[in-house]
């Protein structure tokens, strides 16, 4: 995030061209994308609403295409997943997508990508000439323009990057620091629940009363005596029959 538009909309800078989406799994990038969206909806937009004293429910995204290569088309699956997530879970959260620093191969890539987007999303995309600084100054102050748009005709955001906090891509930028801290805080709040063990379970039976134990033993003893008497009676009958 580099600042706010004159209407109070947060300005979010995205380095599309320099992104290396082949360095990790799609799931990793999707998770990061969702975290960013949640941070925008839970922190950035409410803060903008409070700052400007009126409801702010959308943002502006400036997409830097510096360094874009034709090989980026290999990541169409990722783009399709991201587009679906945004359309289903975060609709109408971006007012306009401004594309800047577009190289000559952008038109070829755009012809392939455009059909994958929803019509309502396609209507929001505006391709600006060069760094787009002049057009962006109409809707925001110079301080809110991302670093890669401040040098007209440079053709590369690398020439305007200085590695300081003014660099939108820097890990030391205040926005990134706030985002990382927020993610850490949310992770710390999660209560880790031990998994439920499957299979057999242990049942505790109450200890028997001493008196009940004595009664049970007495009954058992009497039954044994009764059984012995029956055996004796049966033996006597057999003897009587033999004697006869």
GROMACS .gro file of N, CA and C in nm, residues 4-107:
model
  312
    4UNK      N    1  -0.332   0.692  -0.035
    4UNK     CA    2  -0.476   0.700  -0.059
    4UNK      C    3  -0.504   0.788  -0.180
    5UNK      N    4  -0.616   0.759  -0.246
    5UNK     CA    5  -0.659   0.844  -0.356
    5UNK      C    6  -0.723   0.969  -0.297
    6UNK      N    7  -0.759   1.063  -0.382
    6UNK     CA    8  -0.822   1.186  -0.335
    6UNK      C    9  -0.961   1.158  -0.277
    7UNK      N   10  -1.018   1.045  -0.311
    7UNK     CA   11  -1.148   1.005  -0.255
    7UNK      C   12  -1.132   0.926  -0.126
    8UNK      N   13  -1.008   0.897  -0.088
    8UNK     CA   14  -0.984   0.822   0.033
    8UNK      C   15  -0.970   0.673   0.013
    9UNK      N   16  -0.966   0.629  -0.112
    9UNK     CA   17  -0.952   0.486  -0.138
    9UNK      C   18  -0.805   0.443  -0.122
   10UNK      N   19  -0.780   0.335  -0.050
   10UNK     CA   20  -0.643   0.285  -0.035
   10UNK      C   21  -0.584   0.249  -0.171
   11UNK      N   22  -0.456   0.283  -0.190
   11UNK     CA   23  -0.386   0.253  -0.314
   11UNK      C   24  -0.290   0.137  -0.287
   12UNK      N   25  -0.314   0.025  -0.352
   12UNK     CA   26  -0.233  -0.095  -0.331
   12UNK      C   27  -0.150  -0.122  -0.455
   13UNK      N   28  -0.018  -0.131  -0.437
   13UNK     CA   29   0.074  -0.156  -0.547
   13UNK      C   30   0.108  -0.304  -0.555
   14UNK      N   31   0.105  -0.358  -0.676
   14UNK     CA   32   0.133  -0.500  -0.697
   14UNK      C   33   0.237  -0.517  -0.806
   15UNK      N   34   0.347  -0.584  -0.774
   15UNK     CA   35   0.453  -0.607  -0.873
   15UNK      C   36   0.428  -0.734  -0.951
   16UNK      N   37   0.342  -0.727  -1.050
   16UNK     CA   38   0.305  -0.846  -1.127
   16UNK      C   39   0.422  -0.896  -1.211
   17UNK      N   40   0.488  -0.805  -1.282
   17UNK     CA   41   0.594  -0.844  -1.374
   17UNK      C   42   0.713  -0.910  -1.308
   18UNK      N   43   0.746  -0.866  -1.188
   18UNK     CA   44   0.864  -0.919  -1.118
   18UNK      C   45   0.832  -1.037  -1.028
   19UNK      N   46   0.705  -1.074  -1.021
   19UNK     CA   47   0.666  -1.185  -0.934
   19UNK      C   48   0.719  -1.317  -0.989
   20UNK      N   49   0.765  -1.403  -0.899
   20UNK     CA   50   0.817  -1.535  -0.937
   20UNK      C   51   0.723  -1.641  -0.884
   21UNK      N   52   0.617  -1.666  -0.957
   21UNK     CA   53   0.515  -1.759  -0.910
   21UNK      C   54   0.554  -1.905  -0.925
   22UNK      N   55   0.676  -1.930  -0.973
   22UNK     CA   56   0.721  -2.068  -0.987
   22UNK      C   57   0.816  -2.110  -0.875
   23UNK      N   58   0.831  -2.025  -0.774
   23UNK     CA   59   0.924  -2.055  -0.665
   23UNK      C   60   0.858  -2.131  -0.550
   24UNK      N   61   0.728  -2.145  -0.554
   24UNK     CA   62   0.657  -2.217  -0.448
   24UNK      C   63   0.529  -2.275  -0.508
   25UNK      N   64   0.457  -2.351  -0.427
   25UNK     CA   65   0.334  -2.414  -0.476
   25UNK      C   66   0.224  -2.310  -0.491
   26UNK      N   67   0.126  -2.343  -0.574
   26UNK     CA   68   0.013  -2.254  -0.594
   26UNK      C   69  -0.060  -2.230  -0.462
   27UNK      N   70  -0.070  -2.333  -0.379
   27UNK     CA   71  -0.138  -2.319  -0.251
   27UNK      C   72  -0.074  -2.213  -0.163
   28UNK      N   73   0.058  -2.203  -0.170
   28UNK     CA   74   0.130  -2.103  -0.090
   28UNK      C   75   0.091  -1.962  -0.135
   29UNK      N   76   0.091  -1.939  -0.265
   29UNK     CA   77   0.057  -1.806  -0.316
   29UNK      C   78  -0.090  -1.774  -0.293
   30UNK      N   79  -0.176  -1.874  -0.305
   30UNK     CA   80  -0.318  -1.852  -0.281
   30UNK      C   81  -0.341  -1.813  -0.135
   31UNK      N   82  -0.272  -1.880  -0.044
   31UNK     CA   83  -0.284  -1.847   0.098
   31UNK      C   84  -0.240  -1.704   0.125
   32UNK      N   85  -0.129  -1.664   0.064
   32UNK     CA   86  -0.079  -1.527   0.081
   32UNK      C   87  -0.179  -1.426   0.025
   33UNK      N   88  -0.239  -1.460  -0.088
   33UNK     CA   89  -0.338  -1.371  -0.149
   33UNK      C   90  -0.459  -1.354  -0.059
   34UNK      N   91  -0.505  -1.463   0.000
   34UNK     CA   92  -0.620  -1.456   0.090
   34UNK      C   93  -0.586  -1.375   0.215
   35UNK      N   94  -0.466  -1.394   0.269
   35UNK     CA   95  -0.424  -1.316   0.386
   35UNK      C   96  -0.425  -1.167   0.355
   36UNK      N   97  -0.379  -1.132   0.236
   36UNK     CA   98  -0.377  -0.992   0.195
   36UNK      C   99  -0.520  -0.938   0.183
   37UNK      N  100  -0.608  -1.015   0.124
   37UNK     CA  101  -0.747  -0.972   0.110
   37UNK      C  102  -0.814  -0.953   0.246
   38UNK      N  103  -0.789  -1.047   0.337
   38UNK     CA  104  -0.848  -1.037   0.470
   38UNK      C  105  -0.794  -0.917   0.545
   39UNK      N  106  -0.665  -0.890   0.530
   39UNK     CA  107  -0.605  -0.774   0.595
   39UNK      C  108  -0.665  -0.645   0.539
   40UNK      N  109  -0.688  -0.642   0.409
   40UNK     CA  110  -0.751  -0.525   0.347
   40UNK      C  111  -0.890  -0.501   0.404
   41UNK      N  112  -0.970  -0.610   0.412
   41UNK     CA  113  -1.109  -0.595   0.455
   41UNK      C  114  -1.123  -0.569   0.604
   42UNK      N  115  -1.032  -0.627   0.684
   42UNK     CA  116  -1.045  -0.615   0.829
   42UNK      C  117  -0.968  -0.499   0.889
   43UNK      N  118  -0.865  -0.454   0.819
   43UNK     CA  119  -0.780  -0.349   0.876
   43UNK      C  120  -0.774  -0.225   0.787
   44UNK      N  121  -0.734  -0.242   0.661
   44UNK     CA  122  -0.711  -0.126   0.574
   44UNK      C  123  -0.838  -0.046   0.549
   45UNK      N  124  -0.944  -0.112   0.504
   45UNK     CA  125  -1.067  -0.040   0.472
   45UNK      C  126  -1.133   0.022   0.596
   46UNK      N  127  -1.141  -0.050   0.709
   46UNK     CA  128  -1.195   0.014   0.830
   46UNK      C  129  -1.111   0.133   0.875
   47UNK      N  130  -0.978   0.123   0.861
   47UNK     CA  131  -0.891   0.235   0.899
   47UNK      C  132  -0.915   0.355   0.808
   48UNK      N  133  -0.935   0.329   0.678
   48UNK     CA  134  -0.963   0.438   0.583
   48UNK      C  135  -1.097   0.503   0.616
   49UNK      N  136  -1.194   0.422   0.653
   49UNK     CA  137  -1.326   0.474   0.690
   49UNK      C  138  -1.315   0.568   0.810
   50UNK      N  139  -1.236   0.527   0.908
   50UNK     CA  140  -1.216   0.610   1.027
   50UNK      C  141  -1.136   0.735   0.994
   51UNK      N  142  -1.036   0.721   0.908
   51UNK     CA  143  -0.948   0.832   0.873
   51UNK      C  144  -1.022   0.943   0.800
   52UNK      N  145  -1.110   0.905   0.707
   52UNK     CA  146  -1.179   1.004   0.624
   52UNK      C  147  -1.321   1.033   0.670
   53UNK      N  148  -1.365   0.967   0.774
   53UNK     CA  149  -1.495   0.998   0.832
   53UNK      C  150  -1.614   0.956   0.748
   54UNK      N  151  -1.596   0.864   0.657
   54UNK     CA  152  -1.707   0.811   0.577
   54UNK      C  153  -1.671   0.670   0.534
   55UNK      N  154  -1.773   0.596   0.495
   55UNK     CA  155  -1.750   0.456   0.462
   55UNK      C  156  -1.662   0.441   0.339
   56UNK      N  157  -1.555   0.362   0.352
   56UNK     CA  158  -1.466   0.328   0.242
   56UNK      C  159  -1.469   0.176   0.228
   57UNK      N  160  -1.522   0.129   0.116
   57UNK     CA  161  -1.536  -0.015   0.099
   57UNK      C  162  -1.462  -0.075  -0.019
   58UNK      N  163  -1.388   0.009  -0.093
   58UNK     CA  164  -1.312  -0.041  -0.208
   58UNK      C  165  -1.172   0.019  -0.209
   59UNK      N  166  -1.087  -0.036  -0.293
   59UNK     CA  167  -0.950   0.013  -0.304
   59UNK      C  168  -0.913   0.029  -0.451
   60UNK      N  169  -0.795   0.083  -0.476
   60UNK     CA  170  -0.740   0.096  -0.611
   60UNK      C  171  -0.613   0.012  -0.616
   61UNK      N  172  -0.596  -0.064  -0.723
   61UNK     CA  173  -0.476  -0.144  -0.739
   61UNK      C  174  -0.398  -0.097  -0.861
   62UNK      N  175  -0.268  -0.078  -0.842
   62UNK     CA  176  -0.179  -0.039  -0.951
   62UNK      C  177  -0.086  -0.157  -0.978
   63UNK      N  178  -0.097  -0.214  -1.096
   63UNK     CA  179  -0.023  -0.335  -1.131
   63UNK      C  180   0.099  -0.299  -1.215
   64UNK      N  181   0.216  -0.321  -1.159
   64UNK     CA  182   0.342  -0.291  -1.228
   64UNK      C  183   0.384  -0.411  -1.313
   65UNK      N  184   0.390  -0.390  -1.445
   65UNK     CA  185   0.423  -0.499  -1.537
   65UNK      C  186   0.572  -0.503  -1.574
   66UNK      N  187   0.652  -0.425  -1.506
   66UNK     CA  188   0.795  -0.425  -1.534
   66UNK      C  189   0.853  -0.566  -1.520
   67UNK      N  190   0.929  -0.610  -1.619
   67UNK     CA  191   0.991  -0.742  -1.613
   67UNK      C  192   0.901  -0.855  -1.658
   68UNK      N  193   0.782  -0.823  -1.708
   68UNK     CA  194   0.689  -0.927  -1.752
   68UNK      C  195   0.749  -1.007  -1.868
   69UNK      N  196   0.737  -1.138  -1.860
   69UNK     CA  197   0.789  -1.227  -1.965
   69UNK      C  198   0.676  -1.314  -2.019
   70UNK      N  199   0.695  -1.360  -2.140
   70UNK     CA  200   0.594  -1.444  -2.202
   70UNK      C  201   0.575  -1.574  -2.124
   71UNK      N  202   0.677  -1.613  -2.048
   71UNK     CA  203   0.667  -1.736  -1.968
   71UNK      C  204   0.563  -1.723  -1.857
   72UNK      N  205   0.519  -1.600  -1.830
   72UNK     CA  206   0.418  -1.580  -1.727
   72UNK      C  207   0.287  -1.651  -1.762
   73UNK      N  208   0.268  -1.678  -1.890
   73UNK     CA  209   0.147  -1.748  -1.934
   73UNK      C  210   0.142  -1.890  -1.880
   74UNK      N  211   0.256  -1.939  -1.833
   74UNK     CA  212   0.258  -2.073  -1.775
   74UNK      C  213   0.182  -2.078  -1.643
   75UNK      N  214   0.154  -1.960  -1.587
   75UNK     CA  215   0.088  -1.953  -1.457
   75UNK      C  216  -0.061  -1.922  -1.470
   76UNK      N  217  -0.120  -1.958  -1.582
   76UNK     CA  218  -0.262  -1.931  -1.603
   76UNK      C  219  -0.350  -2.003  -1.500
   77UNK      N  220  -0.305  -2.121  -1.457
   77UNK     CA  221  -0.382  -2.194  -1.355
   77UNK      C  222  -0.391  -2.112  -1.228
   78UNK      N  223  -0.276  -2.054  -1.189
   78UNK     CA  224  -0.274  -1.971  -1.068
   78UNK      C  225  -0.366  -1.850  -1.084
   79UNK      N  226  -0.359  -1.784  -1.199
   79UNK     CA  227  -0.443  -1.668  -1.224
   79UNK      C  228  -0.591  -1.705  -1.219
   80UNK      N  229  -0.624  -1.821  -1.274
   80UNK     CA  230  -0.762  -1.866  -1.274
   80UNK      C  231  -0.812  -1.891  -1.132
   81UNK      N  232  -0.728  -1.951  -1.048
   81UNK     CA  233  -0.765  -1.977  -0.909
   81UNK      C  234  -0.786  -1.847  -0.833
   82UNK      N  235  -0.694  -1.753  -0.849
   82UNK     CA  236  -0.703  -1.624  -0.781
   82UNK      C  237  -0.828  -1.549  -0.824
   83UNK      N  238  -0.853  -1.548  -0.954
   83UNK     CA  239  -0.969  -1.478  -1.008
   83UNK      C  240  -1.099  -1.536  -0.952
   84UNK      N  241  -1.105  -1.668  -0.942
   84UNK     CA  242  -1.224  -1.734  -0.889
   84UNK      C  243  -1.245  -1.701  -0.742
   85UNK      N  244  -1.137  -1.700  -0.665
   85UNK     CA  245  -1.146  -1.667  -0.523
   85UNK      C  246  -1.198  -1.526  -0.504
   86UNK      N  247  -1.145  -1.432  -0.580
   86UNK     CA  248  -1.186  -1.292  -0.567
   86UNK      C  249  -1.331  -1.273  -0.609
   87UNK      N  250  -1.372  -1.338  -0.717
   87UNK     CA  251  -1.509  -1.322  -0.766
   87UNK      C  252  -1.611  -1.380  -0.670
   88UNK      N  253  -1.576  -1.490  -0.604
   88UNK     CA  254  -1.672  -1.558  -0.517
   88UNK      C  255  -1.672  -1.505  -0.374
   89UNK      N  256  -1.556  -1.462  -0.326
   89UNK     CA  257  -1.545  -1.424  -0.185
   89UNK      C  258  -1.519  -1.275  -0.162
   90UNK      N  259  -1.463  -1.207  -0.259
   90UNK     CA  260  -1.431  -1.065  -0.241
   90UNK      C  261  -1.478  -0.982  -0.360
   91UNK      N  262  -1.605  -0.994  -0.398
   91UNK     CA  263  -1.654  -0.918  -0.515
   91UNK      C  264  -1.662  -0.769  -0.487
   92UNK      N  265  -1.635  -0.692  -0.589
   92UNK     CA  266  -1.650  -0.546  -0.583
   92UNK      C  267  -1.566  -0.481  -0.474
   93UNK      N  268  -1.449  -0.537  -0.446
   93UNK     CA  269  -1.361  -0.476  -0.346
   93UNK      C  270  -1.256  -0.386  -0.410
   94UNK      N  271  -1.239  -0.394  -0.542
   94UNK     CA  272  -1.142  -0.311  -0.612
   94UNK      C  273  -1.216  -0.220  -0.710
   95UNK      N  274  -1.196  -0.091  -0.695
   95UNK     CA  275  -1.263   0.005  -0.784
   95UNK      C  276  -1.206   0.000  -0.924
   96UNK      N  277  -1.072   0.008  -0.934
   96UNK     CA  278  -1.006   0.009  -1.065
   96UNK      C  279  -0.870  -0.059  -1.056
   97UNK      N  280  -0.835  -0.129  -1.163
   97UNK     CA  281  -0.701  -0.187  -1.178
   97UNK      C  282  -0.627  -0.104  -1.282
   98UNK      N  283  -0.520  -0.037  -1.241
   98UNK     CA  284  -0.438   0.041  -1.334
   98UNK      C  285  -0.314  -0.038  -1.369
   99UNK      N  286  -0.294  -0.062  -1.497
   99UNK     CA  287  -0.176  -0.135  -1.544
   99UNK      C  288  -0.073  -0.035  -1.595
  100UNK      N  289   0.048  -0.042  -1.540
  100UNK     CA  290   0.154   0.053  -1.578
  100UNK      C  291   0.281  -0.022  -1.616
  101UNK      N  292   0.371   0.051  -1.682
  101UNK     CA  293   0.501  -0.005  -1.725
  101UNK      C  294   0.483  -0.135  -1.804
  102UNK      N  295   0.384  -0.136  -1.892
  102UNK     CA  296   0.356  -0.257  -1.970
  102UNK      C  297   0.456  -0.271  -2.085
  103UNK      N  298   0.530  -0.381  -2.093
  103UNK     CA  299   0.624  -0.403  -2.204
  103UNK      C  300   0.549  -0.444  -2.330
  104UNK      N  301   0.621  -0.461  -2.439
  104UNK     CA  302   0.556  -0.489  -2.567
  104UNK      C  303   0.485  -0.624  -2.568
  105UNK      N  304   0.528  -0.718  -2.484
  105UNK     CA  305   0.464  -0.849  -2.484
  105UNK      C  306   0.334  -0.851  -2.403
  106UNK      N  307   0.305  -0.739  -2.336
  106UNK     CA  308   0.184  -0.736  -2.253
  106UNK      C  309   0.059  -0.760  -2.336
  107UNK      N  310   0.052  -0.700  -2.454
  107UNK     CA  311  -0.068  -0.714  -2.537
  107UNK      C  312  -0.096  -0.860  -2.570
   0.00000   0.00000   0.00000
